JSON list of C-alpha atoms in Angstrom, two decimals:
[
{"chain": "A", "resi": 130, "resn": "MET", "atom": "CA", "xyz": [25.13, 56.75, 69.87]},
{"chain": "A", "resi": 131, "resn": "SER", "atom": "CA", "xyz": [23.99, 56.47, 66.30]},
{"chain": "A", "resi": 132, "resn": "ASN", "atom": "CA", "xyz": [22.28, 53.69, 64.41]},
{"chain": "A", "resi": 133, "resn": "VAL", "atom": "CA", "xyz": [24.34, 54.18, 61.27]},
{"chain": "A", "resi": 134, "resn": "LYS", "atom": "CA", "xyz": [25.44, 50.88, 59.72]},
{"chain": "A", "resi": 135, "resn": "SER", "atom": "CA", "xyz": [28.83, 50.38, 58.24]},
{"chain": "A", "resi": 136, "resn": "THR", "atom": "CA", "xyz": [29.07, 50.44, 54.47]},
{"chain": "A", "resi": 137, "resn": "THR", "atom": "CA", "xyz": [31.99, 48.04, 54.53]},
{"chain": "A", "resi": 138, "resn": "LYS", "atom": "CA", "xyz": [31.10, 44.69, 52.97]},
{"chain": "A", "resi": 139, "resn": "THR", "atom": "CA", "xyz": [31.67, 41.55, 54.91]},
{"chain": "A", "resi": 140, "resn": "ASP", "atom": "CA", "xyz": [33.63, 38.73, 53.29]},
{"chain": "A", "resi": 141, "resn": "GLU", "atom": "CA", "xyz": [30.44, 36.70, 53.07]},
{"chain": "A", "resi": 142, "resn": "THR", "atom": "CA", "xyz": [28.53, 39.46, 51.27]},
{"chain": "A", "resi": 143, "resn": "TYR", "atom": "CA", "xyz": [31.44, 40.10, 48.93]},
{"chain": "A", "resi": 144, "resn": "MET", "atom": "CA", "xyz": [31.72, 36.39, 47.97]},
{"chain": "A", "resi": 145, "resn": "LYS", "atom": "CA", "xyz": [27.95, 36.11, 47.44]},
{"chain": "A", "resi": 146, "resn": "GLU", "atom": "CA", "xyz": [27.91, 39.13, 45.10]},
{"chain": "A", "resi": 147, "resn": "LYS", "atom": "CA", "xyz": [30.94, 37.79, 43.21]},
{"chain": "A", "resi": 148, "resn": "ARG", "atom": "CA", "xyz": [29.22, 34.39, 42.66]},
{"chain": "A", "resi": 149, "resn": "GLU", "atom": "CA", "xyz": [26.04, 36.08, 41.46]},
{"chain": "A", "resi": 150, "resn": "GLN", "atom": "CA", "xyz": [28.01, 38.25, 39.03]},
{"chain": "A", "resi": 151, "resn": "GLU", "atom": "CA", "xyz": [29.90, 35.21, 37.64]},
{"chain": "A", "resi": 152, "resn": "GLU", "atom": "CA", "xyz": [26.62, 33.34, 37.14]},
{"chain": "A", "resi": 153, "resn": "LYS", "atom": "CA", "xyz": [25.16, 36.29, 35.25]},
{"chain": "A", "resi": 154, "resn": "SER", "atom": "CA", "xyz": [28.19, 36.61, 32.98]},
{"chain": "A", "resi": 155, "resn": "GLN", "atom": "CA", "xyz": [28.11, 32.88, 32.25]},
{"chain": "A", "resi": 156, "resn": "ASN", "atom": "CA", "xyz": [24.49, 33.17, 31.17]},
{"chain": "A", "resi": 157, "resn": "ARG", "atom": "CA", "xyz": [25.15, 36.11, 28.87]},
{"chain": "A", "resi": 158, "resn": "ASP", "atom": "CA", "xyz": [28.33, 35.02, 27.14]},
{"chain": "A", "resi": 159, "resn": "ARG", "atom": "CA", "xyz": [27.93, 32.27, 24.54]},
{"chain": "A", "resi": 160, "resn": "LEU", "atom": "CA", "xyz": [29.77, 31.17, 21.48]},
{"chain": "A", "resi": 161, "resn": "THR", "atom": "CA", "xyz": [27.71, 29.18, 19.01]},
{"chain": "A", "resi": 162, "resn": "TYR", "atom": "CA", "xyz": [28.24, 27.89, 15.48]},
{"chain": "A", "resi": 163, "resn": "ASP", "atom": "CA", "xyz": [25.79, 27.70, 12.64]},
{"chain": "A", "resi": 164, "resn": "THR", "atom": "CA", "xyz": [25.25, 24.18, 11.34]},
{"chain": "A", "resi": 165, "resn": "GLU", "atom": "CA", "xyz": [26.56, 25.30, 7.93]},
{"chain": "A", "resi": 166, "resn": "VAL", "atom": "CA", "xyz": [29.95, 26.15, 9.48]},
{"chain": "A", "resi": 167, "resn": "ILE", "atom": "CA", "xyz": [30.36, 22.62, 10.85]},
{"chain": "A", "resi": 168, "resn": "LYS", "atom": "CA", "xyz": [29.18, 21.14, 7.55]},
{"chain": "A", "resi": 169, "resn": "LYS", "atom": "CA", "xyz": [31.71, 23.23, 5.61]},
{"chain": "A", "resi": 170, "resn": "ILE", "atom": "CA", "xyz": [34.59, 22.20, 7.90]},
{"chain": "A", "resi": 171, "resn": "THR", "atom": "CA", "xyz": [33.53, 18.58, 7.36]},
{"chain": "A", "resi": 172, "resn": "ALA", "atom": "CA", "xyz": [33.30, 19.00, 3.58]},
{"chain": "A", "resi": 173, "resn": "ILE", "atom": "CA", "xyz": [36.75, 20.54, 3.23]},
{"chain": "A", "resi": 174, "resn": "ALA", "atom": "CA", "xyz": [38.36, 17.86, 5.43]},
{"chain": "A", "resi": 175, "resn": "THR", "atom": "CA", "xyz": [36.52, 15.07, 3.57]},
{"chain": "A", "resi": 176, "resn": "MET", "atom": "CA", "xyz": [37.42, 16.26, 0.07]},
{"chain": "A", "resi": 177, "resn": "LYS", "atom": "CA", "xyz": [41.12, 16.17, 1.01]},
{"chain": "A", "resi": 178, "resn": "ALA", "atom": "CA", "xyz": [40.89, 12.44, 1.77]},
{"chain": "A", "resi": 179, "resn": "GLU", "atom": "CA", "xyz": [42.43, 9.99, -0.68]},
{"chain": "A", "resi": 180, "resn": "GLY", "atom": "CA", "xyz": [39.75, 7.86, -2.35]},
{"chain": "A", "resi": 181, "resn": "ILE", "atom": "CA", "xyz": [36.81, 10.26, -1.97]},
{"chain": "A", "resi": 182, "resn": "LEU", "atom": "CA", "xyz": [35.41, 11.28, -5.34]},
{"chain": "A", "resi": 183, "resn": "GLY", "atom": "CA", "xyz": [32.57, 13.48, -4.14]},
{"chain": "A", "resi": 184, "resn": "MET", "atom": "CA", "xyz": [29.56, 13.93, -1.93]},
{"chain": "A", "resi": 185, "resn": "SER", "atom": "CA", "xyz": [26.18, 12.50, -2.63]},
{"chain": "A", "resi": 186, "resn": "GLY", "atom": "CA", "xyz": [23.57, 15.24, -2.85]},
{"chain": "A", "resi": 187, "resn": "SER", "atom": "CA", "xyz": [19.87, 15.67, -2.74]},
{"chain": "A", "resi": 188, "resn": "PHE", "atom": "CA", "xyz": [17.74, 15.77, -5.87]},
{"chain": "A", "resi": 189, "resn": "PHE", "atom": "CA", "xyz": [17.27, 19.52, -5.51]},
{"chain": "A", "resi": 190, "resn": "SER", "atom": "CA", "xyz": [20.97, 20.32, -5.24]},
{"chain": "A", "resi": 191, "resn": "SER", "atom": "CA", "xyz": [21.58, 18.25, -8.40]},
{"chain": "A", "resi": 192, "resn": "ILE", "atom": "CA", "xyz": [18.96, 20.28, -10.28]},
{"chain": "A", "resi": 193, "resn": "LYS", "atom": "CA", "xyz": [20.50, 23.52, -9.03]},
{"chain": "A", "resi": 194, "resn": "GLU", "atom": "CA", "xyz": [23.92, 22.48, -10.32]},
{"chain": "A", "resi": 195, "resn": "THR", "atom": "CA", "xyz": [22.51, 21.29, -13.65]},
{"chain": "A", "resi": 196, "resn": "PHE", "atom": "CA", "xyz": [20.88, 24.65, -14.31]},
{"chain": "A", "resi": 197, "resn": "GLY", "atom": "CA", "xyz": [23.96, 26.69, -13.54]},
{"chain": "A", "resi": 198, "resn": "GLY", "atom": "CA", "xyz": [23.74, 27.27, -9.80]},
{"chain": "A", "resi": 199, "resn": "ASP", "atom": "CA", "xyz": [26.83, 27.27, -7.64]},
{"chain": "A", "resi": 200, "resn": "GLU", "atom": "CA", "xyz": [27.89, 23.87, -6.38]},
{"chain": "A", "resi": 201, "resn": "ASP", "atom": "CA", "xyz": [27.17, 23.37, -2.70]},
{"chain": "A", "resi": 202, "resn": "ILE", "atom": "CA", "xyz": [30.22, 21.71, -1.13]},
{"chain": "A", "resi": 203, "resn": "THR", "atom": "CA", "xyz": [28.16, 20.69, 1.88]},
{"chain": "A", "resi": 204, "resn": "LYS", "atom": "CA", "xyz": [25.71, 18.55, -0.07]},
{"chain": "A", "resi": 205, "resn": "GLY", "atom": "CA", "xyz": [25.57, 15.04, 1.33]},
{"chain": "A", "resi": 206, "resn": "ILE", "atom": "CA", "xyz": [26.40, 16.28, 4.84]},
{"chain": "A", "resi": 207, "resn": "SER", "atom": "CA", "xyz": [24.05, 16.79, 7.75]},
{"chain": "A", "resi": 208, "resn": "ALA", "atom": "CA", "xyz": [25.10, 17.99, 11.18]},
{"chain": "A", "resi": 209, "resn": "ASP", "atom": "CA", "xyz": [23.63, 18.38, 14.62]},
{"chain": "A", "resi": 210, "resn": "VAL", "atom": "CA", "xyz": [25.44, 21.07, 16.58]},
{"chain": "A", "resi": 211, "resn": "GLY", "atom": "CA", "xyz": [25.16, 21.77, 20.28]},
{"chain": "A", "resi": 212, "resn": "GLU", "atom": "CA", "xyz": [27.09, 24.12, 22.54]},
{"chain": "A", "resi": 213, "resn": "LYS", "atom": "CA", "xyz": [29.84, 21.57, 23.24]},
{"chain": "A", "resi": 214, "resn": "GLN", "atom": "CA", "xyz": [29.35, 18.70, 20.80]},
{"chain": "A", "resi": 215, "resn": "ALA", "atom": "CA", "xyz": [28.64, 17.93, 17.16]},
{"chain": "A", "resi": 216, "resn": "ALA", "atom": "CA", "xyz": [27.34, 14.90, 15.26]},
{"chain": "A", "resi": 217, "resn": "ILE", "atom": "CA", "xyz": [27.91, 14.39, 11.53]},
{"chain": "A", "resi": 218, "resn": "ASP", "atom": "CA", "xyz": [26.22, 12.25, 8.87]},
{"chain": "A", "resi": 219, "resn": "LEU", "atom": "CA", "xyz": [28.07, 12.08, 5.59]},
{"chain": "A", "resi": 220, "resn": "GLU", "atom": "CA", "xyz": [27.17, 10.50, 2.25]},
{"chain": "A", "resi": 221, "resn": "VAL", "atom": "CA", "xyz": [30.03, 9.99, -0.21]},
{"chain": "A", "resi": 222, "resn": "TYR", "atom": "CA", "xyz": [31.12, 8.47, -3.48]},
{"chain": "A", "resi": 223, "resn": "VAL", "atom": "CA", "xyz": [34.30, 6.40, -3.14]},
{"chain": "A", "resi": 224, "resn": "GLU", "atom": "CA", "xyz": [36.87, 5.49, -5.75]},
{"chain": "A", "resi": 225, "resn": "TYR", "atom": "CA", "xyz": [36.67, 1.84, -6.81]},
{"chain": "A", "resi": 226, "resn": "GLY", "atom": "CA", "xyz": [39.45, -0.35, -5.38]},
{"chain": "A", "resi": 227, "resn": "LYS", "atom": "CA", "xyz": [40.13, 1.80, -2.31]},
{"chain": "A", "resi": 228, "resn": "GLU", "atom": "CA", "xyz": [40.01, 0.47, 1.26]},
{"chain": "A", "resi": 229, "resn": "ILE", "atom": "CA", "xyz": [36.78, 2.01, 2.54]},
{"chain": "A", "resi": 230, "resn": "PRO", "atom": "CA", "xyz": [37.22, 1.28, 6.30]},
{"chain": "A", "resi": 231, "resn": "ALA", "atom": "CA", "xyz": [40.63, 3.01, 6.21]},
{"chain": "A", "resi": 232, "resn": "ILE", "atom": "CA", "xyz": [39.10, 5.98, 4.37]},
{"chain": "A", "resi": 233, "resn": "TYR", "atom": "CA", "xyz": [36.35, 6.16, 7.01]},
{"chain": "A", "resi": 234, "resn": "GLN", "atom": "CA", "xyz": [38.86, 6.19, 9.88]},
{"chain": "A", "resi": 235, "resn": "SER", "atom": "CA", "xyz": [41.01, 8.80, 8.16]},
{"chain": "A", "resi": 236, "resn": "ILE", "atom": "CA", "xyz": [38.08, 11.12, 7.48]},
{"chain": "A", "resi": 237, "resn": "LYS", "atom": "CA", "xyz": [36.65, 10.67, 10.97]},
{"chain": "A", "resi": 238, "resn": "ARG", "atom": "CA", "xyz": [40.01, 11.57, 12.55]},
{"chain": "A", "resi": 239, "resn": "GLU", "atom": "CA", "xyz": [40.55, 14.56, 10.24]},
{"chain": "A", "resi": 240, "resn": "VAL", "atom": "CA", "xyz": [37.02, 15.92, 10.73]},
{"chain": "A", "resi": 241, "resn": "ALA", "atom": "CA", "xyz": [37.21, 15.49, 14.53]},
{"chain": "A", "resi": 242, "resn": "GLU", "atom": "CA", "xyz": [40.59, 17.27, 14.69]},
{"chain": "A", "resi": 243, "resn": "ASN", "atom": "CA", "xyz": [39.45, 20.16, 12.47]},
{"chain": "A", "resi": 244, "resn": "ILE", "atom": "CA", "xyz": [36.20, 20.67, 14.35]},
{"chain": "A", "resi": 245, "resn": "LYS", "atom": "CA", "xyz": [37.98, 20.53, 17.73]},
{"chain": "A", "resi": 246, "resn": "THR", "atom": "CA", "xyz": [40.78, 22.88, 16.65]},
{"chain": "A", "resi": 247, "resn": "MET", "atom": "CA", "xyz": [38.56, 25.42, 14.91]},
{"chain": "A", "resi": 248, "resn": "THR", "atom": "CA", "xyz": [35.53, 25.42, 17.21]},
{"chain": "A", "resi": 249, "resn": "GLY", "atom": "CA", "xyz": [36.39, 23.57, 20.42]},
{"chain": "A", "resi": 250, "resn": "LEU", "atom": "CA", "xyz": [33.44, 21.23, 19.81]},
{"chain": "A", "resi": 251, "resn": "GLU", "atom": "CA", "xyz": [33.79, 17.50, 20.41]},
{"chain": "A", "resi": 252, "resn": "LEU", "atom": "CA", "xyz": [32.74, 15.16, 17.60]},
{"chain": "A", "resi": 253, "resn": "VAL", "atom": "CA", "xyz": [30.56, 12.60, 19.38]},
{"chain": "A", "resi": 254, "resn": "GLU", "atom": "CA", "xyz": [29.04, 10.81, 16.41]},
{"chain": "A", "resi": 255, "resn": "PHE", "atom": "CA", "xyz": [30.32, 10.33, 12.87]},
{"chain": "A", "resi": 256, "resn": "ASN", "atom": "CA", "xyz": [28.36, 8.29, 10.34]},
{"chain": "A", "resi": 257, "resn": "MET", "atom": "CA", "xyz": [29.52, 7.82, 6.76]},
{"chain": "A", "resi": 258, "resn": "ASN", "atom": "CA", "xyz": [27.33, 6.17, 4.15]},
{"chain": "A", "resi": 259, "resn": "VAL", "atom": "CA", "xyz": [28.99, 5.11, 0.92]},
{"chain": "A", "resi": 260, "resn": "ALA", "atom": "CA", "xyz": [26.35, 5.92, -1.68]},
{"chain": "A", "resi": 261, "resn": "ASP", "atom": "CA", "xyz": [28.26, 4.38, -4.58]},
{"chain": "A", "resi": 262, "resn": "VAL", "atom": "CA", "xyz": [31.70, 3.44, -5.92]},
{"chain": "A", "resi": 263, "resn": "PHE", "atom": "CA", "xyz": [33.11, 4.55, -9.26]},
{"chain": "A", "resi": 264, "resn": "THR", "atom": "CA", "xyz": [36.37, 4.38, -11.11]},
{"chain": "A", "resi": 265, "resn": "ARG", "atom": "CA", "xyz": [37.95, 7.81, -11.26]},
{"chain": "A", "resi": 266, "resn": "GLU", "atom": "CA", "xyz": [37.42, 7.89, -15.05]},
{"chain": "A", "resi": 267, "resn": "GLU", "atom": "CA", "xyz": [33.76, 6.95, -14.75]},
{"chain": "A", "resi": 268, "resn": "PHE", "atom": "CA", "xyz": [33.19, 9.65, -12.14]},
{"chain": "A", "resi": 269, "resn": "ASN", "atom": "CA", "xyz": [35.05, 12.31, -14.13]},
{"chain": "A", "resi": 270, "resn": "ASP", "atom": "CA", "xyz": [33.06, 11.44, -17.26]},
{"chain": "A", "resi": 271, "resn": "GLY", "atom": "CA", "xyz": [29.90, 12.47, -15.43]},
{"chain": "A", "resi": 272, "resn": "ASN", "atom": "CA", "xyz": [28.48, 9.05, -14.64]},
{"chain": "A", "resi": 273, "resn": "GLY", "atom": "CA", "xyz": [29.09, 9.63, -10.95]},
{"chain": "A", "resi": 274, "resn": "THR", "atom": "CA", "xyz": [26.93, 12.70, -10.70]},
{"chain": "A", "resi": 275, "resn": "LYS", "atom": "CA", "xyz": [23.59, 11.01, -11.20]},
{"chain": "A", "resi": 276, "resn": "ASN", "atom": "CA", "xyz": [21.24, 11.17, -8.26]},
{"chain": "A", "resi": 277, "resn": "ARG", "atom": "CA", "xyz": [21.12, 7.86, -6.41]},
{"chain": "A", "resi": 278, "resn": "THR", "atom": "CA", "xyz": [18.50, 6.59, -4.01]},
{"chain": "A", "resi": 279, "resn": "ASN", "atom": "CA", "xyz": [19.39, 4.50, -1.00]},
{"chain": "A", "resi": 280, "resn": "SER", "atom": "CA", "xyz": [16.13, 2.59, -0.67]},
{"chain": "A", "resi": 281, "resn": "ASP", "atom": "CA", "xyz": [18.03, -0.72, -0.71]},
{"chain": "A", "resi": 282, "resn": "ARG", "atom": "CA", "xyz": [20.19, 0.31, 2.24]},
{"chain": "A", "resi": 283, "resn": "VAL", "atom": "CA", "xyz": [20.55, -2.27, 4.99]},
{"chain": "A", "resi": 284, "resn": "GLU", "atom": "CA", "xyz": [21.50, -1.32, 8.53]}
]
């Protein structure tokens, strides 16, 4: 009779189109985070830790603060952020007499939990360098805000 083909889709054609559509939507939909967001989450979690006096900063951030600029709470923090994972390097000043390994473990746990809860990212690397130790009085008197170099650092 006639050579008219049916417009009804076969199960195979339907499944193929559905897979192609899912692949396209996966390629279009992405949630990403700016490095500064991860650094800020890390800074807030770190500053809540007992025994942390402050973050070590770069020379330029110290100058900015000296001349009246806003303090950058993320100074002393660097982060590498991917789509599923994050890595953090942190440089801190610790209060004299505190147990530094316990502080490290506490901060690592808190940062990992906050990053996971807020972003869904997994913390895969967490490095903390203690730039210096101060008594709380010494740090509050301003002696702890001097820029330090870590040229004598041993790994």
